Tab-separated table of C-alpha atoms in Angstrom:
chain	number	residue	atom	x	y	z
A	1	MET	CA	69.440	172.778	26.099
A	2	PRO	CA	74.424	173.952	24.595
A	3	ASP	CA	81.493	178.561	21.900
A	4	ILE	CA	80.761	180.926	19.299
A	5	ALA	CA	79.721	184.319	18.489
A	6	PRO	CA	76.893	185.421	16.304
A	7	ASP	CA	77.460	184.864	12.475
A	8	SER	CA	76.199	186.978	9.988
A	9	VAL	CA	72.608	187.334	9.411
A	10	ALA	CA	72.894	185.095	6.326
A	11	ASP	CA	73.727	182.827	8.474
A	12	GLN	CA	71.000	183.168	11.060
A	13	ALA	CA	68.244	181.104	9.229
A	14	THR	CA	67.806	179.846	5.735
A	15	PRO	CA	65.678	182.080	3.152
A	16	ALA	CA	62.912	180.848	1.713
A	17	GLY	CA	63.453	178.600	-1.098
A	18	SER	CA	67.206	177.584	-0.429
A	19	THR	CA	66.054	174.742	2.275
A	20	LEU	CA	67.203	171.031	1.684
A	21	GLU	CA	66.192	170.198	-1.748
A	22	ARG	CA	65.422	167.214	-3.945
A	23	PRO	CA	65.346	166.563	-7.391
A	24	ALA	CA	62.885	167.953	-9.387
A	25	PRO	CA	61.171	164.720	-11.133
A	26	ASP	CA	60.779	166.402	-14.761
A	27	SER	CA	63.892	168.285	-15.618
A	28	PRO	CA	65.077	168.614	-19.070
A	29	ALA	CA	68.259	167.083	-19.706
A	30	PRO	CA	71.223	169.871	-20.923
A	31	ASP	CA	73.449	169.351	-24.007
A	32	GLY	CA	76.791	167.550	-23.241
A	33	PRO	CA	77.904	165.386	-20.592
A	34	ALA	CA	75.296	164.655	-17.653
A	35	ALA	CA	74.782	166.889	-15.525
A	36	ALA	CA	73.713	166.831	-11.539
A	37	PRO	CA	69.460	166.857	-11.426
A	38	ALA	CA	68.220	170.153	-10.947
A	39	ARG	CA	67.036	170.582	-7.176
A	40	VAL	CA	63.343	171.919	-6.048
A	41	PRO	CA	62.669	173.190	-2.492
A	42	ALA	CA	61.487	170.661	0.085
A	43	VAL	CA	59.755	172.395	2.765
A	44	PRO	CA	59.867	176.333	2.818
A	45	ALA	CA	61.912	178.116	6.129
A	46	VAL	CA	59.370	180.942	6.078
A	47	ARG	CA	55.716	180.564	6.574
A	48	PRO	CA	53.412	183.395	7.097
A	49	ALA	CA	51.397	182.972	10.125
A	50	VAL	CA	47.813	181.017	9.735
A	51	ASP	CA	44.296	181.494	11.166
A	52	GLY	CA	43.467	179.408	14.328
A	53	TRP	CA	46.999	179.145	15.704
A	54	SER	CA	48.373	181.931	17.814
A	55	PHE	CA	51.834	180.277	18.312
A	56	GLU	CA	54.834	177.849	16.642
A	57	LEU	CA	56.533	174.820	17.911
A	58	GLN	CA	60.135	174.871	17.634
A	59	LEU	CA	62.336	172.155	17.393
A	60	VAL	CA	66.162	172.050	17.258
A	61	SER	CA	67.160	168.486	15.754
A	62	PHE	CA	70.568	166.645	16.014
A	63	HIS	CA	70.364	163.481	14.703
A	64	SER	CA	66.716	162.750	15.935
A	65	ARG	CA	64.194	161.781	13.081
A	66	ASP	CA	63.175	158.826	15.542
A	67	GLN	CA	62.277	161.111	18.207
A	68	LEU	CA	60.439	163.664	15.948
A	69	GLU	CA	58.415	160.922	14.358
A	70	GLN	CA	57.019	159.889	17.777
A	71	MET	CA	56.482	163.249	18.827
A	72	PHE	CA	54.597	164.316	15.486
A	73	ALA	CA	52.368	161.414	16.109
A	74	THR	CA	50.792	162.792	19.071
A	75	LEU	CA	50.304	166.294	17.412
A	76	PRO	CA	47.452	167.813	15.022
A	77	ILE	CA	48.758	167.658	11.738
A	78	ASP	CA	47.987	171.299	10.612
A	79	MET	CA	49.963	172.355	13.778
A	80	PRO	CA	52.605	175.237	13.089
A	81	VAL	CA	55.894	173.526	13.199
A	82	VAL	CA	59.379	174.782	12.794
A	83	VAL	CA	62.454	172.099	12.560
A	84	VAL	CA	65.895	173.729	12.922
A	85	ASP	CA	68.326	170.863	11.716
A	86	ASN	CA	71.850	170.810	13.464
A	87	ALA	CA	72.941	167.779	11.514
A	88	SER	CA	72.555	169.361	7.873
A	89	GLY	CA	70.031	167.109	6.621
A	90	VAL	CA	71.959	163.566	7.200
A	91	ASP	CA	68.891	162.037	8.789
A	92	ARG	CA	66.519	163.940	6.409
A	93	VAL	CA	63.796	165.424	9.248
A	94	ASP	CA	62.791	167.710	6.236
A	95	GLU	CA	60.801	164.697	5.038
A	96	LEU	CA	58.752	164.603	8.358
A	97	LEU	CA	57.487	168.331	7.533
A	98	ALA	CA	56.394	167.515	4.182
A	99	ASP	CA	52.462	166.438	4.801
A	100	ARG	CA	52.866	168.995	7.579
A	101	PRO	CA	50.827	172.065	5.924
A	102	ASN	CA	52.091	174.424	8.615
A	103	GLY	CA	55.570	173.156	8.987
A	104	ARG	CA	58.956	174.830	8.437
A	105	TYR	CA	62.475	173.370	7.768
A	106	ILE	CA	65.492	175.292	8.555
A	107	ASP	CA	69.198	173.807	7.860
A	108	SER	CA	70.940	175.529	10.230
A	109	GLY	CA	74.394	174.866	8.615
A	110	GLY	CA	75.387	172.209	11.218
A	111	GLY	CA	76.713	172.082	14.506
A	112	LYS	CA	75.288	175.554	15.282
A	113	GLY	CA	74.596	174.654	18.933
A	114	PHE	CA	71.126	175.065	20.634
A	115	ALA	CA	70.926	178.857	21.835
A	116	LYS	CA	71.685	179.714	18.163
A	117	ALA	CA	69.987	176.892	16.050
A	118	SER	CA	66.565	178.146	18.703
A	119	ASN	CA	67.563	182.045	17.730
A	120	MET	CA	67.388	181.376	14.071
A	121	GLY	CA	63.999	179.717	14.430
A	122	ILE	CA	62.644	182.312	16.869
A	123	ARG	CA	64.013	185.200	14.753
A	124	SER	CA	62.292	183.908	11.340
A	125	SER	CA	58.793	182.818	13.140
A	126	ALA	CA	55.350	184.966	12.059
A	127	TYR	CA	53.727	184.155	15.485
A	128	ASP	CA	53.354	186.305	18.686
A	129	TYR	CA	54.438	183.186	20.833
A	130	VAL	CA	56.985	179.926	20.325
A	131	VAL	CA	56.837	177.435	22.287
A	132	LEU	CA	60.200	175.397	22.366
A	133	GLY	CA	60.739	172.058	23.026
A	134	ASN	CA	63.057	169.210	22.986
A	135	PRO	CA	62.365	166.215	20.504
A	136	ASP	CA	62.422	163.856	23.292
A	137	SER	CA	59.631	165.229	25.073
A	138	ARG	CA	56.117	164.582	24.892
A	139	PRO	CA	53.614	167.536	25.361
A	140	THR	CA	50.101	167.392	24.294
A	141	VAL	CA	48.248	170.211	22.149
A	142	GLU	CA	46.437	171.007	25.670
A	143	ILE	CA	49.569	171.457	27.726
A	144	ILE	CA	50.998	173.742	25.247
A	145	ARG	CA	47.618	175.518	24.309
A	146	THR	CA	48.068	176.184	28.308
A	147	LEU	CA	51.382	177.776	28.371
A	148	VAL	CA	50.352	180.270	25.318
A	149	ALA	CA	47.485	181.406	27.182
A	150	ASP	CA	49.280	181.991	29.961
A	151	LEU	CA	51.584	184.519	28.077
A	152	GLU	CA	48.416	186.157	26.201
A	153	GLY	CA	46.542	186.675	29.575
A	154	ASP	CA	49.737	188.430	31.473
A	155	PRO	CA	51.572	190.929	29.345
A	156	GLY	CA	54.499	190.829	32.096
A	157	LEU	CA	55.118	187.357	31.415
A	158	VAL	CA	58.007	186.288	29.239
A	159	VAL	CA	58.273	182.711	29.728
A	160	SER	CA	55.885	179.964	31.091
A	161	ALA	CA	57.030	176.327	31.394
A	162	ALA	CA	55.753	173.219	32.188
A	163	THR	CA	57.336	170.787	34.362
A	164	MET	CA	59.409	167.764	32.754
A	165	LYS	CA	59.180	164.188	34.086
A	166	GLY	CA	61.668	161.445	33.816
A	167	GLN	CA	60.276	157.766	32.621
A	168	ASP	CA	59.796	157.336	36.673
A	169	ASP	CA	56.791	159.335	36.196
A	170	LYS	CA	58.447	161.745	38.822
A	171	PRO	CA	59.655	165.195	37.881
A	172	GLU	CA	63.091	165.801	36.727
A	173	LEU	CA	65.920	167.706	38.649
A	174	GLY	CA	66.746	170.426	36.494
A	175	ASN	CA	63.690	172.045	35.692
A	176	GLY	CA	65.061	175.394	36.074
A	177	GLY	CA	67.381	176.518	39.111
A	178	TRP	CA	69.040	179.377	40.773
A	179	GLU	CA	71.515	181.903	40.233
A	180	PRO	CA	75.190	180.123	41.382
A	181	THR	CA	76.372	181.314	44.469
A	182	PRO	CA	79.179	179.464	46.694
A	183	ARG	CA	76.328	178.517	49.014
A	184	ARG	CA	74.037	177.174	46.405
A	185	VAL	CA	77.071	175.301	44.975
A	186	LEU	CA	78.036	174.041	48.257
A	187	MET	CA	74.407	172.426	48.817
A	188	HIS	CA	74.388	170.990	45.680
A	189	VAL	CA	77.299	169.437	46.265
A	190	LEU	CA	76.359	168.062	49.406
A	191	GLY	CA	72.678	166.926	47.936
A	192	ALA	CA	70.732	169.169	50.125
A	193	HIS	CA	68.000	169.719	47.325
A	194	LYS	CA	66.717	166.082	48.626
A	195	ILE	CA	65.985	167.715	51.765
A	196	ALA	CA	65.340	171.358	50.806
A	197	PRO	CA	64.187	171.661	47.109
A	198	SER	CA	65.002	174.843	46.802
A	199	SER	CA	68.507	175.364	48.484
A	200	ALA	CA	70.752	174.244	45.664
A	201	LEU	CA	71.736	175.052	42.100
A	202	PHE	CA	68.899	172.851	40.284
A	203	ALA	CA	65.215	172.503	40.656
A	204	ARG	CA	63.229	169.421	41.566
A	205	PRO	CA	59.537	170.542	41.564
A	206	THR	CA	56.768	168.682	43.515
A	207	PRO	CA	53.659	168.523	41.167
A	208	ASN	CA	51.009	171.236	42.046
A	209	ARG	CA	53.127	173.070	44.751
A	210	PRO	CA	54.516	176.624	43.465
A	211	MET	CA	57.874	176.979	43.060
A	212	SER	CA	59.980	180.092	41.343
A	213	PRO	CA	63.146	179.352	39.968
A	214	GLU	CA	65.157	181.995	38.703
A	215	TRP	CA	65.363	180.506	35.144
A	216	LEU	CA	63.724	177.438	33.386
A	217	THR	CA	64.711	175.004	31.298
A	218	GLY	CA	63.709	175.042	27.711
A	219	ALA	CA	62.599	171.457	27.071
A	220	CYS	CA	58.965	172.606	27.192
A	221	MET	CA	58.592	176.449	26.954
A	222	ALA	CA	56.566	179.119	26.058
A	223	VAL	CA	58.127	182.005	25.168
A	224	ARG	CA	56.811	185.940	23.781
A	225	ARG	CA	58.759	186.245	20.963
A	226	GLN	CA	58.720	190.160	20.648
A	227	SER	CA	60.075	190.348	24.412
A	228	PHE	CA	62.216	187.344	24.001
A	229	LEU	CA	63.795	189.382	21.042
A	230	GLU	CA	64.307	192.566	22.941
A	231	LEU	CA	66.075	190.780	25.640
A	232	GLY	CA	68.510	189.366	22.956
A	233	GLY	CA	67.317	185.926	22.706
A	234	PHE	CA	69.511	183.077	24.075
A	235	ASP	CA	73.216	183.896	24.641
A	236	GLU	CA	74.904	182.192	21.599
A	237	THR	CA	78.184	182.367	23.609
A	238	PHE	CA	76.796	179.393	25.120
A	239	TYR	CA	76.926	176.656	22.644
A	240	VAL	CA	74.864	174.149	24.777
A	241	TYR	CA	73.745	174.461	28.502
A	242	ASN	CA	73.542	177.406	30.360
A	243	GLU	CA	71.758	179.813	27.908
A	244	ASP	CA	68.775	178.936	29.955
A	245	MET	CA	70.171	180.423	33.044
A	246	ALA	CA	71.385	183.189	31.204
A	247	LEU	CA	67.924	183.898	29.654
A	248	GLY	CA	66.532	184.082	33.138
A	249	ARG	CA	69.366	186.382	34.387
A	250	ALA	CA	68.148	188.627	31.669
A	251	ILE	CA	64.406	188.236	32.404
A	252	ARG	CA	65.153	189.230	35.911
A	253	GLU	CA	67.618	192.344	35.323
A	254	ALA	CA	64.542	193.538	32.473
A	255	GLY	CA	62.334	193.444	35.457
A	256	MET	CA	59.993	190.673	33.471
A	257	ARG	CA	58.643	187.770	34.814
A	258	GLN	CA	58.984	183.654	34.051
A	259	GLN	CA	56.745	180.792	35.703
A	260	LEU	CA	57.254	177.269	36.225
A	261	ARG	CA	53.928	175.030	35.835
A	262	THR	CA	54.572	172.577	38.292
A	263	ASP	CA	50.384	171.414	37.428
A	264	LEU	CA	51.596	170.656	34.178
A	265	LEU	CA	54.165	167.286	33.790
A	266	VAL	CA	55.625	166.612	30.466
A	267	PRO	CA	57.259	163.093	29.862
A	268	HIS	CA	60.759	163.734	28.690
A	269	GLY	CA	63.212	161.138	27.670
A	270	ALA	CA	66.260	162.775	29.381
A	271	GLY	CA	68.800	162.668	26.389
A	272	GLY	CA	66.803	160.238	24.104
A	273	SER	CA	68.410	162.562	21.177
A	274	GLY	CA	71.636	164.699	20.557
A	275	ALA	CA	75.089	163.582	20.575
A	276	GLY	CA	76.716	161.288	23.478
A	277	LYS	CA	76.173	161.170	26.867
A	278	THR	CA	79.961	162.000	27.905
A	279	TRP	CA	80.433	164.756	25.066
A	280	MET	CA	77.182	166.554	26.647
A	281	LEU	CA	78.378	166.276	30.133
A	282	GLN	CA	81.780	167.961	29.328
A	283	MET	CA	80.450	170.644	27.461
A	284	ARG	CA	78.016	170.768	30.521
A	285	GLY	CA	80.873	171.660	32.887
A	286	ALA	CA	82.276	173.872	30.493
A	287	SER	CA	79.320	175.983	30.065
A	288	MET	CA	79.028	176.362	33.669
A	289	VAL	CA	82.430	177.571	34.282
A	290	ARG	CA	81.975	179.820	31.426
A	291	TYR	CA	78.875	181.523	32.731
A	292	LEU	CA	80.524	181.848	36.089
A	293	ARG	CA	83.323	183.618	34.609
A	294	LYS	CA	80.774	185.927	32.977
A	295	HIS	CA	79.069	186.994	36.436
A	296	ASN	CA	81.813	186.483	38.998
A	297	ALA	CA	85.020	187.627	39.817
A	298	PRO	CA	87.368	185.024	39.502
A	299	ALA	CA	88.200	184.266	43.129
A	300	ARG	CA	84.792	183.520	43.256
A	301	VAL	CA	84.755	181.611	40.283
A	302	ASN	CA	87.741	179.338	41.723
A	303	VAL	CA	85.810	178.642	44.369
A	304	MET	CA	82.825	177.337	42.871
A	305	ARG	CA	84.477	175.529	40.530
A	306	SER	CA	86.448	173.898	43.246
A	307	MET	CA	83.663	172.638	45.121
A	308	LEU	CA	82.094	171.258	42.304
A	309	VAL	CA	84.854	169.316	40.842
A	310	ALA	CA	85.521	168.176	44.456
A	311	GLY	CA	82.028	167.068	44.937
A	312	TYR	CA	81.651	165.154	41.626
A	313	ALA	CA	85.256	163.690	42.166
A	314	GLY	CA	83.511	161.721	45.364
A	315	ARG	CA	80.799	160.799	42.936
A	316	THR	CA	83.093	159.720	40.328
A	317	VAL	CA	84.686	157.343	42.924
A	318	LEU	CA	81.461	156.137	44.611
A	319	SER	CA	80.244	155.137	41.326
A	320	ARG	CA	83.107	153.284	40.469
A	321	VAL	CA	82.837	151.008	43.986
A	322	ARG	CA	79.472	150.356	43.419
A	323	GLY	CA	80.487	149.220	39.778
A	324	ARG	CA	78.205	151.887	38.070
A	325	ARG	CA	81.266	152.658	35.208
A	326	ALA	CA	78.884	154.155	32.728
A	327	THR	CA	77.635	157.118	35.558
A	328	ALA	CA	81.334	157.448	37.161
A	329	ASP	CA	82.452	158.138	33.369
A	330	GLU	CA	79.632	160.830	32.894
A	331	HIS	CA	80.870	162.301	36.040
A	332	ALA	CA	84.439	162.340	35.149
A	333	ALA	CA	83.434	163.958	31.983
A	334	TYR	CA	81.602	166.581	34.099
A	335	ILE	CA	84.872	167.342	35.868
A	336	LYS	CA	86.899	167.434	32.606
A	337	GLY	CA	84.493	170.171	31.370
A	338	LEU	CA	84.940	172.214	34.096
A	339	LEU	CA	88.999	172.153	34.286
A	340	VAL	CA	89.628	171.581	30.839
A	341	GLY	CA	87.053	173.010	28.827
A	342	PRO	CA	84.351	171.915	25.979
A	343	PRO	CA	85.107	168.854	23.999
A	344	PRO	CA	86.011	169.171	20.271
A	345	ARG	CA	83.406	169.839	18.025
């Protein structure tokens, strides 16, 4: 799941009692001109941990009400869950939590990006383990419990993630990946991952075949909360994309471990929520360059960026020749991010 610096503590989580509010039904009318109706909290932003659950499910929402409704229909009503709303209550996702006794709602203030919104929810959680999910993912409670059990049984493990599968029922490309190097970028541009799955930038696992990427996607990921926070959480200089790559690097540098469960496959809508596709692809390109610059010398950055631009330029031309205009526009948006930077927010 996205450039901004951390804000004040007050901006990190909405305090209890100051979540999105609804009118109070029996507020007395004041003297004089009619005033706006009084407001009462809808769903709390903070709850204590409850017996029977060792984890909380966290979902960052951006105009994702329909996806959240579908997801909640498949999960126990008493499962602890927190929704961090990056759309400032526009689609009233807090209403979906009204009947969930262990639900929390945090209004991020809007437009905070995935990394910052995720950190808000994790910092304010009362649970030892937090499971990150995408609104368009469909994990079962059994898969979620298995990921958490991995962490409970292995103190050195910080992250355990399921394998996301697309609508074709096959594992997606990008379930994680490896640290960018000129060689890996070249292999990615050439499509070598189709022949040698561990040779390029992004991981496409084979079900039930072990794979050890250097970072994992947060679409269905259990994290050990204390270790996550000690590592600094997600890097909030990334609005969206590459914060998972940065977390993987932090885990490795700290001598800790993460794992990808290739035996646990979770359906994923691949972009069924969030902003427009070309906007997201431009942001993805910009975030990749930001990551490269943070960890590589300028000459090395230029080599890798040039290879990515050349490779996606070829894909853009080929897609247009084949009449796949939407795909061509997406490749072009990625190139724009690589060259120009992030789109306006």
